[in-house]
mmCIF file of C-alpha atoms in Angstrom:
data_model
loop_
_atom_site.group_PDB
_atom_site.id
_atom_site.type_symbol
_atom_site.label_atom_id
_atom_site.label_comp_id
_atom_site.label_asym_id
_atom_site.label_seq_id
_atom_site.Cartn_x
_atom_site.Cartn_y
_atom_site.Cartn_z
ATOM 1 C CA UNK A 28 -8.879 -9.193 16.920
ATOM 2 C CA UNK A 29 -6.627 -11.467 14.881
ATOM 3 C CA UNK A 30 -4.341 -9.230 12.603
ATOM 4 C CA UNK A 31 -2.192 -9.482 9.904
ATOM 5 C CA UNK A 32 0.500 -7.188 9.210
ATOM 6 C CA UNK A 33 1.976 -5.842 6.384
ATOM 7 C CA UNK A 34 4.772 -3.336 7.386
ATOM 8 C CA UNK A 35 5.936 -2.265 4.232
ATOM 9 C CA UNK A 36 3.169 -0.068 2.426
ATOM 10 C CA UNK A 37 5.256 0.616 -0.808
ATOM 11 C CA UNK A 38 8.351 -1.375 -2.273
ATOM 12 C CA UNK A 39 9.998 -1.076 -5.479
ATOM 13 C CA UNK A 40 12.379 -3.053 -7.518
ATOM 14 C CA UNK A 41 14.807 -2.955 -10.289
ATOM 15 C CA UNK A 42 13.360 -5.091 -13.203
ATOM 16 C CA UNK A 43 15.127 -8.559 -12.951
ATOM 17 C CA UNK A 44 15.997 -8.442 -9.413
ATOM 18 C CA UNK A 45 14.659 -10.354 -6.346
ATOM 19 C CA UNK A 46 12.589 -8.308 -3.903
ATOM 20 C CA UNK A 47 10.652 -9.816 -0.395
ATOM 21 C CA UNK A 48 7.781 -8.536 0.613
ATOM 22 C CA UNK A 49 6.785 -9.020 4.341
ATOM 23 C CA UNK A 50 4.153 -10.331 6.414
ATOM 24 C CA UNK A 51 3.263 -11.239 10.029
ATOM 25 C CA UNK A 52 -0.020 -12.430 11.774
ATOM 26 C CA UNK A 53 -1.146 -13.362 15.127
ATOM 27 C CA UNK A 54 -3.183 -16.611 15.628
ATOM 28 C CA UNK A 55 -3.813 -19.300 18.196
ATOM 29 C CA UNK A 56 -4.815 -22.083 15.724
ATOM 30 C CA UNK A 57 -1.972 -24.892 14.885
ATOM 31 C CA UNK A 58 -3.622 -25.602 11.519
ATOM 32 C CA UNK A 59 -4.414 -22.694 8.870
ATOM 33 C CA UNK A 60 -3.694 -21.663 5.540
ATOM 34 C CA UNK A 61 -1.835 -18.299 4.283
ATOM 35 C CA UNK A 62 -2.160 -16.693 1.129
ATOM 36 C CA UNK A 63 -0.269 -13.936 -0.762
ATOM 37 C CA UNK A 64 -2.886 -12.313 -3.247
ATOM 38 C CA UNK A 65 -1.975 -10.053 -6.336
ATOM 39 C CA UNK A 66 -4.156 -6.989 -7.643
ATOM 40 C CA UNK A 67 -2.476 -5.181 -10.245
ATOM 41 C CA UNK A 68 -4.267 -1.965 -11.703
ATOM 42 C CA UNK A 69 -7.206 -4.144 -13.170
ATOM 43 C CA UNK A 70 -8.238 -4.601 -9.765
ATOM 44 C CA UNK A 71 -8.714 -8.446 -10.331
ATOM 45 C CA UNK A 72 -7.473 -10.362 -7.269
ATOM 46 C CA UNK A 73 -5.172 -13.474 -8.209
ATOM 47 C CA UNK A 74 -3.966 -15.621 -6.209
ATOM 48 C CA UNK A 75 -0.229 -15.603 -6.385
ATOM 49 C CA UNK A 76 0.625 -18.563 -3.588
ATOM 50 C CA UNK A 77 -0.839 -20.847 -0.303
ATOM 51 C CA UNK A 78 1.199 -22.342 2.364
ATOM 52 C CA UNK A 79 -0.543 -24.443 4.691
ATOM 53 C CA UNK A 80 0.944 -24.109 8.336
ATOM 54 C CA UNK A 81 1.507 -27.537 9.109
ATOM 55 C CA UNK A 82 3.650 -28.294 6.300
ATOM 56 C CA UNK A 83 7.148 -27.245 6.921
ATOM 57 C CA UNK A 84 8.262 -26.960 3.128
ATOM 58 C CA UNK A 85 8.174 -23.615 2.163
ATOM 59 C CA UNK A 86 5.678 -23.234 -1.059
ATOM 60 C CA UNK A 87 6.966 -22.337 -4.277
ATOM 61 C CA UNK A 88 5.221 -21.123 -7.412
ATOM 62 C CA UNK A 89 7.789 -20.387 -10.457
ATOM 63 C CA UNK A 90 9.555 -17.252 -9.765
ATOM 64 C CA UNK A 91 7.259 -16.938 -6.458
ATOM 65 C CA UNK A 92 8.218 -18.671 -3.221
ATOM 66 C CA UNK A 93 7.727 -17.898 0.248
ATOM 67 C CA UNK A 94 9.491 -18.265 3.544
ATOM 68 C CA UNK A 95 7.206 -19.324 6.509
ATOM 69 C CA UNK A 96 8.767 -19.684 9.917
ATOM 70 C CA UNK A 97 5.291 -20.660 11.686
ATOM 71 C CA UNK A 98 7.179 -19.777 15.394
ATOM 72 C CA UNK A 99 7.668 -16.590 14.256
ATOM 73 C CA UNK A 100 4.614 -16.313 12.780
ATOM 74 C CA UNK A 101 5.596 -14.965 10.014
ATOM 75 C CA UNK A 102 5.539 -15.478 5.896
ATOM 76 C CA UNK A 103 7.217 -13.250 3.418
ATOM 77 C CA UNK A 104 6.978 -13.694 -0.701
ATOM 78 C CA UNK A 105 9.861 -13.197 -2.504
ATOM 79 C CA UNK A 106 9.500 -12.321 -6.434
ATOM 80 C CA UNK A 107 12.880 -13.477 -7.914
ATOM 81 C CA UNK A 108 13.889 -11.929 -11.718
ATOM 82 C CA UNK A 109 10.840 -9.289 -10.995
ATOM 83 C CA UNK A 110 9.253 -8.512 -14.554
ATOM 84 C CA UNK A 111 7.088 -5.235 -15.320
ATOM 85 C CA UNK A 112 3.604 -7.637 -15.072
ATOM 86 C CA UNK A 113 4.608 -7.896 -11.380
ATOM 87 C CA UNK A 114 3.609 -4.301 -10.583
ATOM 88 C CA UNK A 115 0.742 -4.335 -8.802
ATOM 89 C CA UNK A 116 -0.696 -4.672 -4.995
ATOM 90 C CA UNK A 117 0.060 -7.444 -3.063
ATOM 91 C CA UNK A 118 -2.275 -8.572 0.245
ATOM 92 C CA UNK A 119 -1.051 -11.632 2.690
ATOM 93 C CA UNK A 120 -4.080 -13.160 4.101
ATOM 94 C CA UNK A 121 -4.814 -16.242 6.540
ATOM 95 C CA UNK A 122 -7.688 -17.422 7.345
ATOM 96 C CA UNK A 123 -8.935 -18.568 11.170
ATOM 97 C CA UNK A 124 -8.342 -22.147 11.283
ATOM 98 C CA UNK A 125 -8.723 -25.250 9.116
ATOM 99 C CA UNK A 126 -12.171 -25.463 9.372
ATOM 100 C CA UNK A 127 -13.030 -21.535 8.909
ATOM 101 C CA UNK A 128 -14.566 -19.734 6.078
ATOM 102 C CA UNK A 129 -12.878 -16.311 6.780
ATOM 103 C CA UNK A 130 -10.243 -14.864 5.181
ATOM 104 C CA UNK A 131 -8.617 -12.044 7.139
ATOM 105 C CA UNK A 132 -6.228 -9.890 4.861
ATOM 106 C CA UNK A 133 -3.307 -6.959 5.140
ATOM 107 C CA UNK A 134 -3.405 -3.429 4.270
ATOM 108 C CA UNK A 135 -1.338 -4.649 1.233
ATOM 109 C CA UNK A 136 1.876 -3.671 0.073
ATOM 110 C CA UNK A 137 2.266 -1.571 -3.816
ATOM 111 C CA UNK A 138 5.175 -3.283 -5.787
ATOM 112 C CA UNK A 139 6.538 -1.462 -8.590
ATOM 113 C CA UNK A 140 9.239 -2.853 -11.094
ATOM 114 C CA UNK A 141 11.359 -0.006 -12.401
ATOM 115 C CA UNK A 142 12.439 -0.845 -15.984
ATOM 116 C CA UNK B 22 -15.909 -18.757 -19.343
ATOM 117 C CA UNK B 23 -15.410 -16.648 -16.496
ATOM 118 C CA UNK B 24 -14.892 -18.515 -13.177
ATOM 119 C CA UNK B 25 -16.762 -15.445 -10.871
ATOM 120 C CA UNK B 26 -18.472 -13.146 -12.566
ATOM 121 C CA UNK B 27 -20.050 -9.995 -10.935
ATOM 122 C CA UNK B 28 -22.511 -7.563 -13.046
ATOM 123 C CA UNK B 29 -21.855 -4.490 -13.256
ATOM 124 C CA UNK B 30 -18.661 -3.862 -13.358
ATOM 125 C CA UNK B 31 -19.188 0.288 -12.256
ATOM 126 C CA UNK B 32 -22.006 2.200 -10.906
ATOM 127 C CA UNK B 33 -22.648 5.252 -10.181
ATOM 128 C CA UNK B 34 -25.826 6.590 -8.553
ATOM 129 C CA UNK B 35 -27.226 8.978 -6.149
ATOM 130 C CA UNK B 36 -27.203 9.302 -2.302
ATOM 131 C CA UNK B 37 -30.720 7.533 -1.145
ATOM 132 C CA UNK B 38 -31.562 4.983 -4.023
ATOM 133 C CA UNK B 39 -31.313 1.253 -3.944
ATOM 134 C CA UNK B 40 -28.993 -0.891 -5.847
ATOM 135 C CA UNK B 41 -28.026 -4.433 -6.144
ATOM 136 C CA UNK B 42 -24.749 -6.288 -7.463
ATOM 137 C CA UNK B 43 -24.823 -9.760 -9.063
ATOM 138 C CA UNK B 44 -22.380 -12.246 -8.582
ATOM 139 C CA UNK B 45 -22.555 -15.464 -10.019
ATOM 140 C CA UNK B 46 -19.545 -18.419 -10.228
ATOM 141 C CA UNK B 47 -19.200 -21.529 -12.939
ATOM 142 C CA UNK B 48 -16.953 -23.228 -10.502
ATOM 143 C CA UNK B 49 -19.262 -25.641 -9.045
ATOM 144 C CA UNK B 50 -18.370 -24.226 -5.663
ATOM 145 C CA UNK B 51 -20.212 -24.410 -2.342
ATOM 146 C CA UNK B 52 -19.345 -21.157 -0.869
ATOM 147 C CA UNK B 53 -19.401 -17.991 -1.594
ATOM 148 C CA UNK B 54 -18.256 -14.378 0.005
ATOM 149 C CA UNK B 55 -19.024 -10.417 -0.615
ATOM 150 C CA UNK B 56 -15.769 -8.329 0.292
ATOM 151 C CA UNK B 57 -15.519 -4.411 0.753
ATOM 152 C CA UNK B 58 -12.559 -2.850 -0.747
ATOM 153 C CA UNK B 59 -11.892 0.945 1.023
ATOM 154 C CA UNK B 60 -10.782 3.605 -0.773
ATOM 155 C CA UNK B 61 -6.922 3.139 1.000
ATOM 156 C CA UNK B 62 -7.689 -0.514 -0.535
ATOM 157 C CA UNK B 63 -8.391 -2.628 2.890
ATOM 158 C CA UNK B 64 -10.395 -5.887 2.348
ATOM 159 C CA UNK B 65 -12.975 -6.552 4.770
ATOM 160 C CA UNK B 66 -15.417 -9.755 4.367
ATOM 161 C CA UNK B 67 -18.911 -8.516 4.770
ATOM 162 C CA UNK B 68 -20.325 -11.926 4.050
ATOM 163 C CA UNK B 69 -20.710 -15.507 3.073
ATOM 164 C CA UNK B 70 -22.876 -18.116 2.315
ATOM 165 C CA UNK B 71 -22.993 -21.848 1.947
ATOM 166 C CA UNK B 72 -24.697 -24.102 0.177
ATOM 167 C CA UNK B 73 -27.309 -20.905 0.478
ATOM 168 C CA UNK B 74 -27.033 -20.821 4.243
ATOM 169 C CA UNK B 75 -25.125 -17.272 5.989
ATOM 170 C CA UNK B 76 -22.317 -18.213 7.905
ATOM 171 C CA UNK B 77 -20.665 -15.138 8.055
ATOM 172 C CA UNK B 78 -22.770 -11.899 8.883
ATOM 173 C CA UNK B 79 -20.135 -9.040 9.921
ATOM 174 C CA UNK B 80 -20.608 -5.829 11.545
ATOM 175 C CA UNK B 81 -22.480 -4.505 8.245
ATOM 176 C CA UNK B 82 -25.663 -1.673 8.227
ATOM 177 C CA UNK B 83 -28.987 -3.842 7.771
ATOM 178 C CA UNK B 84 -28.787 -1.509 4.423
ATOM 179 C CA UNK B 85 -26.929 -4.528 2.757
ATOM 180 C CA UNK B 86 -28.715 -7.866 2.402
ATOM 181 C CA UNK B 87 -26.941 -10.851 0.621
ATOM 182 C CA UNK B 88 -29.381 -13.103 -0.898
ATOM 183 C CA UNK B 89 -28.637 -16.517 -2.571
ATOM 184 C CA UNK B 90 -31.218 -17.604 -4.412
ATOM 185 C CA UNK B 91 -29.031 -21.109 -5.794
ATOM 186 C CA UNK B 92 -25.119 -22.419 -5.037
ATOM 187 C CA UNK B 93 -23.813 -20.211 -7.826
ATOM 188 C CA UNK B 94 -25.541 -16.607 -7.332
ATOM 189 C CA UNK B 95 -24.959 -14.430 -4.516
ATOM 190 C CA UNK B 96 -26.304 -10.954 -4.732
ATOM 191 C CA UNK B 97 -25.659 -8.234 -2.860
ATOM 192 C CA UNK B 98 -28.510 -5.613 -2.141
ATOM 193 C CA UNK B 99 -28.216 -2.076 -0.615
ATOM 194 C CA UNK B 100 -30.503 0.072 0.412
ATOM 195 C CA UNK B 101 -30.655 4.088 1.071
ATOM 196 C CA UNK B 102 -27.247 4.621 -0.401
ATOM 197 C CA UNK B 103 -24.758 6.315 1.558
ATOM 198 C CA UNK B 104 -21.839 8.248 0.654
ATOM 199 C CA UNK B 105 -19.604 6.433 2.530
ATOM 200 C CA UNK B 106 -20.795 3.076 0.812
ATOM 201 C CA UNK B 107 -18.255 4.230 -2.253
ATOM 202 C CA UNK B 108 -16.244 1.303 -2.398
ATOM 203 C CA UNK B 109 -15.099 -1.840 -4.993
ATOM 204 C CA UNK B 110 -17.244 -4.368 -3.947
ATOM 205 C CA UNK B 111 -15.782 -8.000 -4.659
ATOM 206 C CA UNK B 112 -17.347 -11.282 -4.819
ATOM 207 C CA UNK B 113 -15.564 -14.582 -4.409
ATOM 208 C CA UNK B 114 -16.185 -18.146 -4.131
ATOM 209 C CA UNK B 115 -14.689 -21.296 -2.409
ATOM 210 C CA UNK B 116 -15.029 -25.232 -2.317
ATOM 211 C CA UNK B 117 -15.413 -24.871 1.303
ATOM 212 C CA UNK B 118 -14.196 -23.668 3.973
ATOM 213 C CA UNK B 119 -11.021 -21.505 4.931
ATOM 214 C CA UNK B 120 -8.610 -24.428 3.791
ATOM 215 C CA UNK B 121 -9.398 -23.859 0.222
ATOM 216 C CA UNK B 122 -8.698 -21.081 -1.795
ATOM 217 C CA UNK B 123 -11.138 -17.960 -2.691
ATOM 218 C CA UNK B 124 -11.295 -17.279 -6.036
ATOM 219 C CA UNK B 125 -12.407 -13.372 -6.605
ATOM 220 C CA UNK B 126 -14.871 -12.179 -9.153
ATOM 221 C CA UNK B 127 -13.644 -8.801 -11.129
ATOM 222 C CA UNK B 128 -15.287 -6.263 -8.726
ATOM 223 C CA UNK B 129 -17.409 -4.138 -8.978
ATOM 224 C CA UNK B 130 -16.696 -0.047 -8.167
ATOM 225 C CA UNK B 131 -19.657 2.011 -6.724
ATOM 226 C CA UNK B 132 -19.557 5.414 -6.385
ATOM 227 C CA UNK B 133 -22.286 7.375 -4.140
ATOM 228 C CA UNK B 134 -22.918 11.175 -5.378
#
């Protein structure tokens, strides 16, 4: 089965500072899409960022960016000058190809900001 | 103006009854998706139809039955509850397909006595 990998359950960070959160998947599809989700304690899931693997800029979104190295199959989200609102879960997901409806996600990793 | 609604938003019941979930998006969007949420908070798709066809139809008991009756409702139906159905059950919706993003409704959390 196709997996993606989160191998960092919990992560914390001091209010202000940058903090990466990792992720890795397997795949055998050239074109797809990867997404880093957000679900703080609400338990509404926002989407936070999308890369699409066959562009080779890196996708940024304010103080979220991410850095995809598509060899290495990998794409990490870094949160630079981390505020309190940040504290919440966060889920990488890809889905199976360009033309695929399914979204396969991570166990997540649980951000908090320490004030 | 909610984008993806889902009604309700908790529910509790007992072991053996019947329930159903409403989901229902103003986004204009072809597709949409039920999601299980696990208690140690893994997301599995369960789901998902398009343009009222199912595409997706995973490993799920015949106890759950998505019906679409139009592009903009998906409801999720379950039958002879089960403990271990105790979950946040999310709906989401999509233009298409896997290129464009899911947008999630607010969940909803059951709970099985």
């Amino acid at each position: 089965a196709q997996t993606v990998t989160q191998s960092q359950p919990e992560m914390s960070v001091q209010e202000a500072e940058t903090v990466t959160l990792s992720c890795t998947y397997d795949t055998s599809e050239s074109d797809y899409y990867l997404f880093w989700y957000k679900q703080p304690p609400s338990r509404q899931m926002i989407l936070v960022i999308r890369q699409e693997a066959y562009k080779q800029q890196n996708a940024t979104e304010n103080r979220f960016s991410v850095n995809f190295q598509k060899a290495a199959k990998s794409f990490s989200l870094k949160i630079s000058d981390s505020q309190l609102g940040d504290a919440a879960m966060y889920f990488c997901a890809r889905n199976s190809g360009a033309g695929s409806y399914q979204l396969t996600f991570g166990k997540g990793t649980k951000l908090s900001v320490i004030p | 103006d909610t984008a993806v609604s889902q009604t309700p938003k908790y529910l509790v019941t007992q072991m053996g009854n019947d329930k159903s979930i409403k989901c229902e998006q103003n986004l204009g969007h072809d597709t949409m998706y039920w999601y299980k949420q696990d208690s140690k908070k893994f997301l599995k798709i369960m789901f998902s139809y398009n343009n009222k066809e199912l595409i997706i139809n995973e490993t799920v008991p015949n106890r759950f039955s998505p019906k679409s009756p139009d592009k903009a409702h998906l409801n999720l139906h379950i039958n002879s509850l089960e403990l271990g159905d105790s979950a946040v059950y999310f709906c989401a919706s999509s233009p298409g397909t896997g290129s464009s993003t899911q947008y999630f409704g607010p969940g909803t959390r059951l709970t099985v006595l």
